[in-house]
Amino acid sequence: MTFSIVARSADGLLHGVAVASKFLAAGALVPAAAAEVGAVATQAHVNLAYRGQGLALLRSGVAATDVIAGLVAADPGRDDRQLGVVGATGDGATWTGPRCHPWAGGQAGDGWAAQGNILAGPQVIDAIRDAWLGGTELPFPQRLLAALHAGDRAGGDRRGRQSAGLLVVQRRGGYAGTGDELVDLRVDDHPDPVTELGRLLDIHTMLFGKPDPATLRDLTGPLAEEVAVLLAAAGHPVGPAGLDDALASWAGVENLEERIVPTRIDPIVLDHLRRTAPHVPAARAAD
């Protein structure tokens, strides 16, 4: 009663799972991933043990196809299960038990596997595959989401929509480099969960995405003056510690601290400051 994709980035540094279902909080059950190890999706009659066991096998160097073979061989409920696995290298793999409700099936290739059950038809998996393979220019989380969107537009779960989830891991890619969860977002109960997941990913990217060094602007001259005026209007005047300290203080309140770079400013931060600070007529002179 779910469709999903497990995948690895081209450089092997990111792994992730995107899932949608007419089922409450599918994102809490289906996905598991470990940085530079692999990703697992367990669905249909979910076997939560597949997540830890599958990642343990991948960690030991077992190929994705052999991970699935080992998991299902030891599981008397395998005929009702569906499973997708991708490792650190090589092709992904997928399993659909013969008792999964139709339409059910999957496809796999180099670094990805897509699977689903109780689907509108095989076109759902075809759409996920085509969107994934055609999305090489997208950032990895957005590429996973685009594949999920494609499956949803192709009919998705034939019973309707309810939940979606996106899990992406990268070594030290989490908040402030203190964990590996680059993206971990869920929509547990919503009439259009995949679209809502996209909205959340946009917010996540704005708040927690890393600044692009090529777009950073030096905090000097008229721009520094403008930022100081806007910060004062927002209740964070520049004090003895200087402009960087005032900007960091404001950014912490706005949850933009991951985008702060000393002596420079991310255009996304500047735009947010301009939009949210109380109106100051002379504050746009830096443009």
Coordinates of N, CA, C and O in Angstrom, one line a residue, residues 38-133:
G38 N 24.2 2.7 2.9 CA 23.1 2.3 2.1 C 21.8 2.8 2.6 O 21.7 3.5 3.6
A39 N 20.7 2.3 2.0 CA 19.3 2.7 2.3 C 18.4 1.5 2.1 O 18.6 0.6 1.2
V40 N 17.4 1.4 2.9 CA 16.4 0.3 2.9 C 15.0 0.9 3.0 O 14.7 1.8 3.7
A41 N 14.1 0.3 2.2 CA 12.6 0.6 2.4 C 11.9 -0.7 2.6 O 12.0 -1.6 1.7
T42 N 11.2 -0.8 3.7 CA 10.4 -2.0 3.9 C 8.9 -1.6 3.9 O 8.5 -0.6 4.6
Q43 N 8.1 -2.3 3.1 CA 6.7 -1.9 3.0 C 5.8 -3.1 2.7 O 6.2 -4.3 2.9
A44 N 4.6 -2.9 2.2 CA 3.5 -3.9 2.2 C 3.3 -4.3 3.7 O 3.0 -3.5 4.5
H45 N 3.4 -5.6 4.0 CA 3.4 -6.0 5.4 C 4.7 -5.7 6.0 O 5.6 -6.6 5.9
V46 N 4.9 -4.5 6.5 CA 6.2 -4.0 6.9 C 6.9 -5.0 7.9 O 6.2 -5.5 8.9
N47 N 8.2 -5.2 7.7 CA 9.0 -5.9 8.7 C 10.0 -5.0 9.2 O 11.0 -4.7 8.5
L48 N 9.8 -4.4 10.4 CA 10.7 -3.3 10.8 C 12.1 -3.9 11.1 O 13.1 -3.1 11.0
A49 N 12.3 -5.1 11.3 CA 13.6 -5.7 11.5 C 14.4 -5.6 10.3 O 15.7 -5.6 10.4
Y50 N 13.8 -5.6 9.1 CA 14.6 -5.4 7.9 C 15.5 -4.2 7.9 O 16.5 -4.2 7.2
R51 N 15.0 -3.2 8.5 CA 15.8 -1.9 8.5 C 17.2 -2.1 9.1 O 18.2 -1.9 8.5
G52 N 17.2 -2.5 10.4 CA 18.5 -2.7 11.0 C 19.3 -3.8 10.5 O 20.5 -3.7 10.3
Q53 N 18.6 -4.9 10.2 CA 19.3 -6.1 9.7 C 19.9 -5.8 8.3 O 21.0 -6.2 8.0
G54 N 19.1 -5.1 7.5 CA 19.6 -4.8 6.1 C 20.8 -3.9 6.1 O 21.8 -4.1 5.4
L55 N 20.8 -2.8 7.0 CA 21.9 -1.9 7.1 C 23.1 -2.6 7.6 O 24.3 -2.3 7.2
A56 N 22.9 -3.5 8.6 CA 24.1 -4.3 9.1 C 24.7 -5.1 8.0 O 26.0 -5.2 8.0
L57 N 23.9 -5.8 7.2 CA 24.5 -6.5 6.1 C 25.2 -5.7 5.1 O 26.3 -6.0 4.6
L58 N 24.6 -4.5 4.8 CA 25.3 -3.6 3.9 C 26.6 -3.1 4.5 O 27.6 -3.0 3.8
R59 N 26.6 -2.8 5.8 CA 27.8 -2.4 6.4 C 29.0 -3.4 6.3 O 30.1 -3.1 6.3
S60 N 28.6 -4.7 6.3 CA 29.6 -5.7 6.2 C 30.0 -6.0 4.8 O 30.9 -6.9 4.6
G61 N 29.5 -5.3 3.8 CA 30.0 -5.4 2.4 C 29.1 -6.3 1.6 O 29.4 -6.5 0.4
V62 N 27.9 -6.8 2.1 CA 27.0 -7.6 1.3 C 26.3 -6.7 0.2 O 25.9 -5.6 0.5
A63 N 26.3 -7.2 -1.0 CA 25.6 -6.5 -2.1 C 24.1 -6.5 -1.9 O 23.5 -7.3 -1.2
A64 N 23.5 -5.5 -2.5 CA 22.0 -5.2 -2.3 C 21.2 -6.5 -2.6 O 20.3 -6.8 -1.9
T65 N 21.5 -7.1 -3.7 CA 20.7 -8.3 -4.1 C 20.9 -9.4 -3.1 O 19.9 -10.1 -2.7
D66 N 22.1 -9.6 -2.5 CA 22.3 -10.6 -1.5 C 21.7 -10.2 -0.1 O 21.3 -11.1 0.6
V67 N 21.6 -8.9 0.1 CA 20.9 -8.5 1.3 C 19.5 -8.9 1.3 O 18.9 -9.5 2.2
I68 N 18.8 -8.6 0.2 CA 17.4 -9.0 0.0 C 17.3 -10.6 0.1 O 16.4 -11.1 0.8
A69 N 18.2 -11.3 -0.6 CA 18.1 -12.7 -0.5 C 18.2 -13.2 0.9 O 17.4 -14.1 1.3
G70 N 19.1 -12.7 1.7 CA 19.3 -13.1 3.1 C 18.1 -12.8 3.9 O 17.6 -13.6 4.8
L71 N 17.6 -11.5 3.8 CA 16.4 -11.1 4.6 C 15.2 -11.9 4.4 O 14.5 -12.4 5.3
V72 N 14.8 -12.1 3.1 CA 13.6 -12.8 2.8 C 13.7 -14.3 3.1 O 12.7 -15.0 3.4
A73 N 14.9 -14.9 2.9 CA 15.1 -16.3 3.1 C 14.8 -16.7 4.6 O 14.3 -17.8 4.9
A74 N 15.1 -15.7 5.5 CA 14.9 -16.0 6.9 C 13.6 -15.6 7.5 O 13.3 -15.7 8.7
D75 N 12.7 -15.1 6.6 CA 11.4 -14.5 7.0 C 10.2 -15.3 6.5 O 9.9 -15.3 5.3
P76 N 9.5 -16.0 7.4 CA 8.4 -16.8 7.0 C 7.2 -15.9 6.4 O 6.4 -16.4 5.7
G77 N 7.3 -14.6 6.6 CA 6.2 -13.7 6.1 C 6.6 -13.0 4.8 O 6.0 -12.1 4.4
R78 N 7.7 -13.5 4.2 CA 8.2 -12.9 3.0 C 7.3 -12.7 1.8 O 7.4 -11.7 1.1
D79 N 6.3 -13.6 1.7 CA 5.4 -13.5 0.6 C 4.5 -12.3 0.6 O 3.9 -11.9 -0.4
D80 N 4.4 -11.7 1.8 CA 3.5 -10.5 2.0 C 4.4 -9.2 2.1 O 3.8 -8.2 2.3
R81 N 5.7 -9.3 1.9 CA 6.6 -8.2 2.1 C 7.0 -7.6 0.7 O 6.9 -8.2 -0.3
Q82 N 7.4 -6.3 0.9 CA 8.1 -5.6 -0.3 C 9.3 -4.9 0.3 O 9.2 -4.4 1.4
L83 N 10.3 -4.9 -0.5 CA 11.6 -4.4 0.1 C 12.4 -3.8 -1.1 O 12.5 -4.3 -2.2
G84 N 13.1 -2.7 -0.8 CA 14.0 -2.1 -1.7 C 15.3 -1.8 -0.9 O 15.3 -1.4 0.2
V85 N 16.4 -2.0 -1.6 CA 17.8 -1.9 -0.9 C 18.7 -1.3 -1.9 O 18.8 -1.7 -3.1
V86 N 19.6 -0.3 -1.5 CA 20.7 0.2 -2.3 C 21.9 0.3 -1.3 O 21.8 0.6 -0.2
G87 N 23.0 -0.1 -1.9 CA 24.3 -0.1 -1.1 C 25.2 1.0 -1.4 O 24.8 2.0 -2.2
A88 N 26.4 0.9 -1.0 CA 27.4 1.9 -1.2 C 27.9 1.9 -2.6 O 28.4 3.0 -3.1
T89 N 27.8 0.8 -3.3 CA 28.2 0.7 -4.7 C 27.2 -0.3 -5.4 O 26.5 -1.0 -4.8
G90 N 27.2 -0.3 -6.7 CA 26.5 -1.3 -7.5 C 25.0 -1.0 -7.6 O 24.5 0.1 -7.3
D91 N 24.3 -2.0 -8.2 CA 22.9 -1.8 -8.5 C 22.1 -1.9 -7.2 O 22.5 -2.6 -6.2
G92 N 21.0 -1.3 -7.2 CA 20.0 -1.5 -6.2 C 19.3 -2.8 -6.4 O 19.5 -3.5 -7.5
A93 N 18.4 -3.2 -5.5 CA 17.7 -4.4 -5.6 C 16.3 -4.3 -5.0 O 16.1 -3.4 -4.1
T94 N 15.3 -5.0 -5.5 CA 13.9 -4.9 -5.0 C 13.3 -6.3 -4.9 O 13.6 -7.2 -5.7
W95 N 12.4 -6.5 -3.9 CA 11.7 -7.7 -3.8 C 10.2 -7.4 -3.6 O 9.8 -6.5 -2.9
T96 N 9.4 -8.2 -4.3 CA 7.9 -8.1 -4.1 C 7.4 -9.5 -3.9 O 7.5 -10.4 -4.8
G97 N 6.9 -9.7 -2.7 CA 6.3 -11.1 -2.4 C 5.1 -11.4 -3.3 O 4.3 -10.5 -3.6
P98 N 4.9 -12.6 -3.6 CA 3.8 -13.0 -4.5 C 2.4 -12.8 -3.9 O 1.4 -12.8 -4.7
R99 N 2.3 -12.5 -2.6 CA 1.0 -12.2 -2.0 C 0.7 -10.8 -1.8 O -0.3 -10.4 -1.2
C100 N 1.6 -9.9 -2.3 CA 1.3 -8.4 -2.2 C 0.1 -8.1 -3.1 O 0.0 -8.6 -4.2
H101 N -0.7 -7.2 -2.6 CA -1.9 -6.8 -3.3 C -1.5 -6.1 -4.6 O -0.6 -5.2 -4.7
P102 N -2.2 -6.4 -5.7 CA -1.9 -5.8 -7.0 C -2.4 -4.4 -7.1 O -3.3 -4.0 -6.4
W103 N -1.8 -3.6 -8.1 CA -0.6 -3.9 -8.8 C 0.6 -3.8 -7.9 O 0.7 -2.8 -7.1
A104 N 1.5 -4.7 -8.0 CA 2.7 -4.7 -7.1 C 3.9 -5.1 -7.9 O 3.8 -6.0 -8.7
G105 N 5.0 -4.4 -7.7 CA 6.2 -4.7 -8.4 C 7.3 -3.7 -8.2 O 7.1 -2.7 -7.5
G106 N 8.4 -3.9 -8.9 CA 9.5 -2.9 -8.7 C 10.5 -3.0 -9.8 O 10.5 -4.0 -10.6
Q107 N 11.4 -2.1 -9.9 CA 12.5 -2.0 -10.8 C 13.8 -1.5 -10.1 O 13.6 -0.8 -9.1
A108 N 14.9 -1.9 -10.6 CA 16.2 -1.4 -10.0 C 17.2 -1.2 -11.1 O 17.2 -1.7 -12.2
G109 N 18.2 -0.4 -10.7 CA 19.3 -0.1 -11.6 C 20.5 0.4 -10.8 O 20.5 0.2 -9.6
D110 N 21.5 0.9 -11.5 CA 22.7 1.4 -10.8 C 22.4 2.5 -9.8 O 22.0 3.6 -10.1
G111 N 22.5 2.1 -8.5 CA 22.3 3.1 -7.4 C 20.9 3.4 -7.1 O 20.6 4.4 -6.4
W112 N 19.9 2.6 -7.5 CA 18.5 2.9 -7.2 C 17.6 1.7 -7.3 O 18.0 0.7 -7.9
A113 N 16.5 1.8 -6.6 CA 15.5 0.7 -6.7 C 14.1 1.4 -6.4 O 14.0 2.2 -5.4
A114 N 13.1 1.1 -7.1 CA 11.8 1.6 -6.9 C 10.8 0.5 -6.8 O 10.9 -0.5 -7.6
Q115 N 9.8 0.6 -5.9 CA 8.9 -0.5 -5.7 C 7.5 0.1 -5.1 O 7.5 1.2 -4.6
G116 N 6.5 -0.7 -5.4 CA 5.2 -0.3 -4.8 C 4.2 -1.4 -4.9 O 4.3 -2.3 -5.7
N117 N 3.1 -1.2 -4.1 CA 2.1 -2.2 -4.1 C 0.7 -1.5 -3.9 O 0.7 -0.4 -3.4
I118 N -0.4 -2.1 -4.3 CA -1.7 -1.5 -4.4 C -1.6 -0.2 -5.2 O -2.1 0.8 -4.9
L119 N -0.9 -0.3 -6.3 CA -0.7 0.9 -7.2 C -1.7 0.9 -8.3 O -2.4 -0.1 -8.6
A120 N -1.8 2.1 -8.9 CA -2.7 2.3 -10.1 C -2.2 1.4 -11.2 O -3.1 1.1 -12.1
G121 N -1.0 1.0 -11.3 CA -0.5 0.2 -12.4 C 1.0 0.3 -12.5 O 1.7 1.1 -11.8
P122 N 1.6 -0.5 -13.4 CA 3.1 -0.5 -13.5 C 3.6 0.9 -14.0 O 4.8 1.2 -13.8
Q123 N 2.8 1.7 -14.5 CA 3.2 3.1 -15.0 C 3.7 3.9 -13.8 O 4.5 4.8 -14.0
V124 N 3.3 3.6 -12.6 CA 3.8 4.3 -11.4 C 5.3 4.1 -11.3 O 6.0 5.1 -11.1
I125 N 5.7 2.9 -11.3 CA 7.1 2.6 -11.2 C 7.9 3.1 -12.4 O 9.0 3.6 -12.3
D126 N 7.3 3.0 -13.6 CA 8.0 3.6 -14.8 C 8.2 5.1 -14.6 O 9.3 5.6 -15.0
A127 N 7.2 5.8 -14.1 CA 7.4 7.2 -13.9 C 8.4 7.5 -12.9 O 9.2 8.5 -13.0
I128 N 8.5 6.8 -11.8 CA 9.5 7.0 -10.8 C 10.9 6.8 -11.4 O 11.8 7.6 -11.2
R129 N 11.0 5.7 -12.1 CA 12.3 5.4 -12.8 C 12.7 6.5 -13.7 O 13.9 7.0 -13.6
D130 N 11.8 7.0 -14.6 CA 12.2 8.0 -15.6 C 12.5 9.3 -14.9 O 13.4 10.0 -15.4
A131 N 11.8 9.7 -13.9 CA 12.1 10.9 -13.2 C 13.4 10.9 -12.5 O 14.2 11.8 -12.5
W132 N 13.7 9.7 -11.9 CA 15.0 9.6 -11.2 C 16.1 9.7 -12.2 O 17.1 10.4 -12.0
L133 N 16.0 8.9 -13.3 CA 17.1 8.9 -14.3 C 17.3 10.2 -15.0 O 18.4 10.6 -15.4

